[in-house]
Tab-separated table of C-alpha atoms in Angstrom:
chain	number	residue	atom	x	y	z
A	1	UNK	CA	28.203	23.986	33.692
A	2	UNK	CA	24.445	24.234	34.291
A	3	UNK	CA	23.426	27.783	35.179
A	4	UNK	CA	20.135	29.496	35.950
A	5	UNK	CA	18.197	26.241	36.251
A	6	UNK	CA	15.541	27.905	38.329
A	7	UNK	CA	14.987	30.520	35.654
A	8	UNK	CA	12.912	28.165	33.550
A	9	UNK	CA	10.503	29.426	30.918
A	10	UNK	CA	6.912	28.273	30.948
A	11	UNK	CA	5.005	28.799	27.723
A	12	UNK	CA	1.567	27.392	27.165
A	13	UNK	CA	-1.245	26.939	24.719
A	14	UNK	CA	-4.588	27.271	26.515
A	15	UNK	CA	-3.379	27.345	30.125
A	16	UNK	CA	-6.287	26.921	32.521
A	17	UNK	CA	-6.003	28.398	36.044
A	18	UNK	CA	-6.594	25.937	38.850
A	19	UNK	CA	-4.787	24.832	41.977
A	20	UNK	CA	-4.249	21.289	40.717
A	21	UNK	CA	-2.604	22.615	37.565
A	22	UNK	CA	-0.308	24.876	39.575
A	23	UNK	CA	0.607	21.912	41.746
A	24	UNK	CA	1.522	19.864	38.690
A	25	UNK	CA	3.677	22.740	37.416
A	26	UNK	CA	5.643	22.790	40.649
A	27	UNK	CA	6.149	19.027	40.547
A	28	UNK	CA	7.238	19.105	36.904
A	29	UNK	CA	9.672	21.947	37.597
A	30	UNK	CA	11.128	20.013	40.510
A	31	UNK	CA	11.506	16.827	38.464
A	32	UNK	CA	13.049	18.737	35.543
A	33	UNK	CA	15.572	20.633	37.655
A	34	UNK	CA	16.612	17.469	39.482
A	35	UNK	CA	16.950	15.612	36.168
A	36	UNK	CA	19.161	18.333	34.666
A	37	UNK	CA	21.407	18.573	37.689
A	38	UNK	CA	21.856	14.821	38.102
A	39	UNK	CA	22.587	14.257	34.410
A	40	UNK	CA	24.472	17.469	33.597
A	41	UNK	CA	21.949	18.455	30.914
A	42	UNK	CA	22.296	21.877	29.296
A	43	UNK	CA	18.898	22.196	27.614
A	44	UNK	CA	15.524	20.541	28.138
A	45	UNK	CA	12.050	21.020	26.643
A	46	UNK	CA	8.927	19.313	27.976
A	47	UNK	CA	5.345	19.282	26.719
A	48	UNK	CA	2.326	18.024	28.624
A	49	UNK	CA	-0.773	17.293	26.563
A	50	UNK	CA	-4.168	17.060	28.259
A	51	UNK	CA	-6.827	16.270	25.653
A	52	UNK	CA	-6.650	19.361	23.406
A	53	UNK	CA	-4.467	21.454	25.716
A	54	UNK	CA	-0.699	21.705	25.359
A	55	UNK	CA	1.587	23.193	27.985
A	56	UNK	CA	5.309	23.542	27.298
A	57	UNK	CA	8.233	24.007	29.673
A	58	UNK	CA	11.721	25.061	28.603
A	59	UNK	CA	14.842	24.937	30.772
A	60	UNK	CA	18.489	25.830	30.366
A	61	UNK	CA	20.327	26.486	27.124
A	62	UNK	CA	19.832	25.332	23.559
A	63	UNK	CA	23.413	26.506	23.041
A	64	UNK	CA	25.419	27.423	26.121
A	65	UNK	CA	28.302	28.715	23.963
A	66	UNK	CA	26.114	31.496	22.551
A	67	UNK	CA	23.964	31.777	25.712
A	68	UNK	CA	20.863	30.896	23.682
A	69	UNK	CA	18.119	29.673	25.983
A	70	UNK	CA	15.739	26.899	25.043
A	71	UNK	CA	12.314	27.910	23.771
A	72	UNK	CA	9.380	26.452	21.888
A	73	UNK	CA	11.346	27.251	18.708
A	74	UNK	CA	14.439	25.239	19.649
A	75	UNK	CA	15.091	22.593	16.999
A	76	UNK	CA	16.230	19.138	18.084
A	77	UNK	CA	17.222	16.163	15.979
A	78	UNK	CA	14.514	13.757	17.051
A	79	UNK	CA	16.261	10.609	15.791
A	80	UNK	CA	13.982	7.587	16.239
A	81	UNK	CA	10.846	9.672	16.721
A	82	UNK	CA	11.194	9.722	12.922
A	83	UNK	CA	9.971	6.118	12.927
A	84	UNK	CA	6.522	7.118	14.165
A	85	UNK	CA	6.118	9.559	11.272
A	86	UNK	CA	7.218	6.879	8.799
A	87	UNK	CA	4.714	4.459	10.326
A	88	UNK	CA	1.925	7.018	9.946
A	89	UNK	CA	2.829	7.608	6.307
A	90	UNK	CA	2.874	3.871	5.618
A	91	UNK	CA	-0.585	3.537	7.200
A	92	UNK	CA	-1.778	6.414	5.007
A	93	UNK	CA	-0.333	4.690	1.954
A	94	UNK	CA	-2.404	1.619	2.799
A	95	UNK	CA	-5.567	3.725	3.203
A	96	UNK	CA	-4.888	5.520	-0.086
A	97	UNK	CA	-4.319	2.261	-1.945
A	98	UNK	CA	-0.614	2.827	-2.569
A	99	UNK	CA	0.667	-0.191	-0.606
A	100	UNK	CA	-0.654	-3.327	1.032
A	101	UNK	CA	0.785	-3.756	4.508
A	102	UNK	CA	0.550	-7.544	4.203
A	103	UNK	CA	2.389	-7.688	0.866
A	104	UNK	CA	6.064	-8.583	0.559
A	105	UNK	CA	8.635	-5.813	0.661
A	106	UNK	CA	10.062	-7.224	-2.569
A	107	UNK	CA	6.974	-5.835	-4.337
A	108	UNK	CA	8.000	-2.267	-3.518
A	109	UNK	CA	11.814	-2.186	-3.486
A	110	UNK	CA	13.357	-2.291	-6.992
A	111	UNK	CA	16.460	-4.456	-7.165
A	112	UNK	CA	15.606	-6.536	-4.093
A	113	UNK	CA	15.855	-10.113	-5.386
A	114	UNK	CA	16.741	-12.069	-2.237
A	115	UNK	CA	14.151	-14.873	-1.978
A	116	UNK	CA	14.900	-15.211	1.738
A	117	UNK	CA	13.345	-11.765	2.272
A	118	UNK	CA	10.090	-12.438	0.391
A	119	UNK	CA	8.231	-13.520	3.565
A	120	UNK	CA	8.897	-10.085	5.101
A	121	UNK	CA	5.846	-7.851	4.766
A	122	UNK	CA	5.639	-4.073	4.853
A	123	UNK	CA	3.841	-4.341	8.197
A	124	UNK	CA	6.716	-6.380	9.631
A	125	UNK	CA	9.133	-3.651	8.593
A	126	UNK	CA	7.173	-0.957	10.418
A	127	UNK	CA	6.751	-3.134	13.513
A	128	UNK	CA	10.365	-4.351	13.812
A	129	UNK	CA	9.387	-7.998	13.279
A	130	UNK	CA	11.057	-8.589	9.905
A	131	UNK	CA	14.176	-10.114	11.508
A	132	UNK	CA	16.472	-7.555	9.908
A	133	UNK	CA	19.595	-6.257	11.702
A	134	UNK	CA	19.681	-2.935	13.521
A	135	UNK	CA	22.121	-1.775	10.827
A	136	UNK	CA	24.790	-3.109	8.518
A	137	UNK	CA	28.473	-2.693	9.310
A	138	UNK	CA	29.541	-0.534	7.641
A	139	UNK	CA	26.329	1.418	7.177
A	140	UNK	CA	25.536	1.654	3.443
A	141	UNK	CA	25.969	5.061	1.869
A	142	UNK	CA	22.939	4.955	-0.432
A	143	UNK	CA	19.996	2.905	-1.693
A	144	UNK	CA	22.111	0.899	-4.139
A	145	UNK	CA	24.504	-0.198	-1.392
A	146	UNK	CA	21.595	-0.928	0.959
A	147	UNK	CA	19.940	-3.225	-1.595
A	148	UNK	CA	23.272	-4.957	-2.241
A	149	UNK	CA	23.608	-5.677	1.488
A	150	UNK	CA	20.019	-6.925	1.682
A	151	UNK	CA	20.489	-9.242	-1.277
A	152	UNK	CA	23.252	-11.029	0.659
A	153	UNK	CA	21.331	-11.182	3.939
A	154	UNK	CA	19.853	-14.195	5.680
A	155	UNK	CA	17.172	-13.161	8.224
A	156	UNK	CA	18.152	-13.611	11.870
A	157	UNK	CA	14.901	-15.487	12.614
A	158	UNK	CA	11.663	-16.445	10.882
A	159	UNK	CA	10.031	-13.154	9.811
A	160	UNK	CA	7.136	-12.295	12.101
A	161	UNK	CA	8.313	-14.576	14.925
A	162	UNK	CA	10.175	-12.060	17.070
A	163	UNK	CA	10.583	-8.368	17.781
A	164	UNK	CA	14.064	-7.087	16.989
A	165	UNK	CA	14.526	-3.309	16.809
A	166	UNK	CA	15.915	-2.235	13.443
A	167	UNK	CA	16.866	1.010	11.732
A	168	UNK	CA	17.103	-0.960	8.500
A	169	UNK	CA	13.438	-1.978	8.736
A	170	UNK	CA	11.890	1.455	9.152
A	171	UNK	CA	14.585	2.973	6.972
A	172	UNK	CA	13.410	0.866	4.044
A	173	UNK	CA	9.924	2.291	4.454
A	174	UNK	CA	11.237	5.669	3.376
A	175	UNK	CA	12.226	4.210	0.009
A	176	UNK	CA	8.931	2.329	-0.326
A	177	UNK	CA	7.010	5.565	0.242
A	178	UNK	CA	9.102	7.501	-2.283
A	179	UNK	CA	8.588	4.738	-4.836
A	180	UNK	CA	4.805	4.467	-4.491
A	181	UNK	CA	4.129	8.216	-4.322
A	182	UNK	CA	6.762	9.287	-6.847
A	183	UNK	CA	7.831	12.147	-4.556
A	184	UNK	CA	10.644	12.957	-2.169
A	185	UNK	CA	10.136	11.822	1.405
A	186	UNK	CA	10.172	15.424	2.646
A	187	UNK	CA	7.364	16.367	0.241
A	188	UNK	CA	5.289	13.378	1.338
A	189	UNK	CA	5.867	14.271	4.990
A	190	UNK	CA	4.899	17.909	4.513
A	191	UNK	CA	1.768	17.192	2.486
A	192	UNK	CA	0.485	14.203	4.431
A	193	UNK	CA	1.334	15.072	8.063
A	194	UNK	CA	2.941	18.482	8.620
A	195	UNK	CA	0.339	20.612	6.832
A	196	UNK	CA	-2.770	18.811	8.173
A	197	UNK	CA	-1.440	19.040	11.753
A	198	UNK	CA	0.017	22.564	11.410
A	199	UNK	CA	3.564	21.429	12.092
A	200	UNK	CA	5.801	24.304	11.033
A	201	UNK	CA	9.252	23.086	12.097
A	202	UNK	CA	9.344	19.361	11.315
A	203	UNK	CA	11.531	18.467	8.354
A	204	UNK	CA	13.908	15.899	6.999
A	205	UNK	CA	15.934	18.702	5.392
A	206	UNK	CA	15.612	21.713	7.670
A	207	UNK	CA	15.125	25.014	5.775
A	208	UNK	CA	18.060	27.414	6.292
A	209	UNK	CA	15.890	29.964	8.132
A	210	UNK	CA	15.238	27.396	10.888
A	211	UNK	CA	18.848	26.289	11.339
A	212	UNK	CA	19.567	29.202	13.683
A	213	UNK	CA	17.197	27.560	16.182
A	214	UNK	CA	19.075	24.240	16.170
A	215	UNK	CA	20.283	23.063	19.568
A	216	UNK	CA	23.897	22.209	20.295
A	217	UNK	CA	24.162	18.479	20.982
A	218	UNK	CA	26.144	16.747	23.697
A	219	UNK	CA	27.513	13.227	23.780
A	220	UNK	CA	28.607	11.980	27.224
A	221	UNK	CA	32.188	13.133	26.647
A	222	UNK	CA	31.999	15.935	24.078
A	223	UNK	CA	29.960	18.672	22.434
A	224	UNK	CA	28.227	17.603	19.231
A	225	UNK	CA	27.471	20.483	16.821
A	226	UNK	CA	24.169	20.380	14.972
A	227	UNK	CA	24.341	17.830	12.155
A	228	UNK	CA	21.987	18.597	9.270
A	229	UNK	CA	22.957	15.539	7.251
A	230	UNK	CA	20.411	12.906	6.268
A	231	UNK	CA	21.608	9.307	6.464
A	232	UNK	CA	20.656	6.310	4.343
A	233	UNK	CA	17.967	5.228	6.829
A	234	UNK	CA	16.456	8.722	6.826
A	235	UNK	CA	12.909	7.551	7.575
A	236	UNK	CA	14.189	5.915	10.755
A	237	UNK	CA	16.346	8.620	12.253
A	238	UNK	CA	16.820	11.925	10.410
A	239	UNK	CA	13.884	14.206	11.280
A	240	UNK	CA	14.296	17.558	13.015
A	241	UNK	CA	11.518	19.154	15.055
A	242	UNK	CA	10.681	21.291	18.089
A	243	UNK	CA	8.620	20.784	21.234
A	244	UNK	CA	5.527	22.504	19.815
A	245	UNK	CA	5.363	20.281	16.757
A	246	UNK	CA	6.081	17.091	18.673
A	247	UNK	CA	3.336	17.943	21.164
A	248	UNK	CA	0.847	18.473	18.326
A	249	UNK	CA	1.883	15.157	16.819
A	250	UNK	CA	1.332	13.293	20.091
A	251	UNK	CA	-1.998	15.056	20.609
A	252	UNK	CA	-3.143	13.839	17.192
A	253	UNK	CA	-2.652	10.227	18.310
A	254	UNK	CA	-5.620	10.464	20.680
A	255	UNK	CA	-7.490	13.624	19.678
A	256	UNK	CA	-8.960	13.543	16.173
A	257	UNK	CA	-10.014	17.196	16.181
A	258	UNK	CA	-8.540	17.936	12.744
A	259	UNK	CA	-9.958	17.852	9.230
A	260	UNK	CA	-7.923	15.187	7.430
A	261	UNK	CA	-10.042	12.066	7.936
A	262	UNK	CA	-7.575	9.813	6.133
A	263	UNK	CA	-4.993	10.865	8.702
A	264	UNK	CA	-7.457	10.044	11.492
A	265	UNK	CA	-7.870	6.583	9.962
A	266	UNK	CA	-4.097	6.222	9.649
A	267	UNK	CA	-3.540	6.858	13.352
A	268	UNK	CA	-6.201	4.250	14.154
A	269	UNK	CA	-4.402	1.790	11.874
A	270	UNK	CA	-1.058	2.581	13.492
A	271	UNK	CA	-2.290	1.934	17.023
A	272	UNK	CA	-3.423	-1.646	16.736
A	273	UNK	CA	-1.560	-4.302	18.696
A	274	UNK	CA	-0.176	-6.273	15.759
A	275	UNK	CA	2.603	-8.263	17.412
A	276	UNK	CA	2.330	-9.052	21.119
A	277	UNK	CA	5.204	-10.328	23.210
A	278	UNK	CA	5.210	-13.616	25.084
A	279	UNK	CA	5.973	-11.764	28.327
A	280	UNK	CA	2.440	-10.312	28.353
A	281	UNK	CA	3.796	-6.804	29.010
A	282	UNK	CA	4.019	-5.202	25.574
A	283	UNK	CA	2.713	-5.257	22.015
A	284	UNK	CA	4.322	-3.757	18.944
A	285	UNK	CA	2.165	-1.336	16.993
A	286	UNK	CA	3.343	0.469	13.847
A	287	UNK	CA	6.354	2.490	14.960
A	288	UNK	CA	5.120	2.652	18.568
A	289	UNK	CA	5.034	0.221	21.479
A	290	UNK	CA	2.143	-0.371	23.879
A	291	UNK	CA	2.682	-1.538	27.467
A	292	UNK	CA	0.516	-2.534	30.392
A	293	UNK	CA	-0.006	0.396	32.734
A	294	UNK	CA	1.994	-1.463	35.390
A	295	UNK	CA	5.122	-0.750	33.305
A	296	UNK	CA	4.616	2.957	33.965
A	297	UNK	CA	6.130	2.313	37.389
A	298	UNK	CA	9.168	0.613	35.877
A	299	UNK	CA	12.185	2.785	36.647
A	300	UNK	CA	14.605	0.688	34.614
A	301	UNK	CA	14.032	2.815	31.540
A	302	UNK	CA	13.402	1.582	28.013
A	303	UNK	CA	12.026	-1.881	28.703
A	304	UNK	CA	13.947	-3.782	26.014
A	305	UNK	CA	17.099	-1.697	25.483
A	306	UNK	CA	20.320	-3.483	26.501
A	307	UNK	CA	23.327	-1.354	25.561
A	308	UNK	CA	25.179	0.482	22.802
A	309	UNK	CA	27.713	-1.704	20.998
A	310	UNK	CA	31.234	-0.681	19.962
A	311	UNK	CA	29.866	0.900	16.776
A	312	UNK	CA	27.326	2.974	18.697
A	313	UNK	CA	24.395	0.843	17.547
A	314	UNK	CA	21.526	0.235	19.953
A	315	UNK	CA	21.156	-3.368	21.056
A	316	UNK	CA	17.718	-4.512	22.209
A	317	UNK	CA	16.583	-7.806	23.707
A	318	UNK	CA	14.600	-9.753	21.069
A	319	UNK	CA	11.088	-10.750	22.139
A	320	UNK	CA	9.145	-13.824	21.043
A	321	UNK	CA	5.844	-12.987	19.324
A	322	UNK	CA	2.623	-14.791	20.299
A	323	UNK	CA	-0.655	-14.932	18.388
A	324	UNK	CA	-2.883	-13.527	21.130
A	325	UNK	CA	-3.506	-9.838	21.839
A	326	UNK	CA	-2.075	-10.023	25.340
A	327	UNK	CA	-3.089	-6.430	26.140
A	328	UNK	CA	-6.756	-6.822	25.219
A	329	UNK	CA	-9.023	-5.157	27.808
A	330	UNK	CA	-5.990	-3.947	29.792
A	331	UNK	CA	-5.096	-0.377	30.694
A	332	UNK	CA	-2.114	0.643	28.571
A	333	UNK	CA	0.216	3.473	27.713
A	334	UNK	CA	2.026	3.905	24.394
A	335	UNK	CA	5.566	5.220	23.953
A	336	UNK	CA	8.622	5.837	21.780
A	337	UNK	CA	12.208	6.727	22.627
A	338	UNK	CA	14.829	8.529	20.554
A	339	UNK	CA	18.569	9.027	20.900
A	340	UNK	CA	21.370	10.131	18.604
A	341	UNK	CA	23.401	13.068	17.278
A	342	UNK	CA	24.060	14.280	20.825
A	343	UNK	CA	20.359	14.546	21.633
A	344	UNK	CA	17.600	12.307	22.968
A	345	UNK	CA	13.947	12.270	23.866
A	346	UNK	CA	10.941	10.318	25.005
A	347	UNK	CA	7.245	10.577	24.214
A	348	UNK	CA	4.379	8.638	25.729
A	349	UNK	CA	0.674	8.901	26.283
A	350	UNK	CA	-2.271	7.323	28.081
A	351	UNK	CA	-5.007	6.802	25.452
A	352	UNK	CA	-7.780	6.209	27.995
A	353	UNK	CA	-7.251	9.540	29.760
A	354	UNK	CA	-6.017	11.395	26.649
A	355	UNK	CA	-2.893	12.731	28.327
A	356	UNK	CA	0.656	12.658	27.026
A	357	UNK	CA	4.201	13.869	27.599
A	358	UNK	CA	7.068	14.781	25.250
A	359	UNK	CA	10.650	15.271	26.412
A	360	UNK	CA	13.450	16.649	24.211
A	361	UNK	CA	16.990	17.357	25.413
A	362	UNK	CA	20.296	18.263	23.848
A	363	UNK	CA	22.231	15.399	25.383
A	364	UNK	CA	22.352	11.726	24.480
A	365	UNK	CA	20.944	9.857	27.487
A	366	UNK	CA	19.417	6.443	28.105
A	367	UNK	CA	17.130	5.295	30.891
A	368	UNK	CA	17.098	8.639	32.701
A	369	UNK	CA	14.867	10.470	30.233
A	370	UNK	CA	12.442	7.515	30.200
A	371	UNK	CA	12.107	7.711	33.973
A	372	UNK	CA	11.451	11.453	33.768
A	373	UNK	CA	8.727	10.993	31.155
A	374	UNK	CA	7.013	8.248	33.102
A	375	UNK	CA	7.184	10.248	36.323
A	376	UNK	CA	5.452	13.175	34.609
A	377	UNK	CA	2.795	11.007	32.942
A	378	UNK	CA	1.938	9.459	36.303
A	379	UNK	CA	1.158	12.968	37.561
A	380	UNK	CA	-1.356	13.360	34.733
A	381	UNK	CA	-2.882	9.867	34.886
A	382	UNK	CA	-3.602	9.706	38.626
């Protein structure tokens, strides 16, 4: 099924010639080829970011049925990477005076009248500490149905007391942003993030001229054609992007060499350790998670992921929140996973050394792509 693995493409922005760099290329190629063979992956794109430099690697096929190879233009559904964009926009809204992160979500969501949800703040939504479910069953079809479900909900725990991963939480941020800006989410995204960072292929609703670059997805047991639909929790899971844009986005987390100073401030606001776990290993930021550098050697995969339930929903192990910043003065890395629509990915970076990695593939996988990303980041952080 996998053909021509050794005929990878290597495209780069600002490649610098040195023996160490060539050695890293060989190691990355070896890791990528092994990963694809062991997991029966058709198409894979990798970006390595070193301060301002981005190097991209593309392997296999974006669509094996049409013999279309992966490239920097290949579009992937980036699923939960969407959450990091939503978190950035919410931080910008705070900076621009549109929202208060510490105010109740009931201030910003028309029709939400459930008193039990008043203690939930906007910040809790973005950091998965609002004690909301991963999703409702069945998933609501629209905002009206979502609010109806929320008005009947009793939080699973005291808001702010535990981390519990939730599409509902970040999904609601999309509606908050549309309400406070009076614009569509796609317009907000383009004006506030895509244009300042020169992201040309990152959209909620992909323009028709880019659809020809969309990768063919693969679930474990079947092919999954590109799905352009946008679901009710669009801010949590519906973005489309390519390896170039995702690399630029990761670079912006630690390299503020761009003109939009409000966006620089937003990234700084995003990457504070707001809710730290009792285990002393991780802290929840806004849309991202920080870990002690010792976790980089963890080969288990996503630290808190447990399994997919019968409905295909991700189940994560809840984590008790403590008041202390347990990662203060510790070496850390910051990461985010994504999976869905027959595709998956992983992005992570070391803020101290200003190096990062992005992985996108057209197959839905779990721990394996996390291990690959961490293996590659270790090469850069040594």
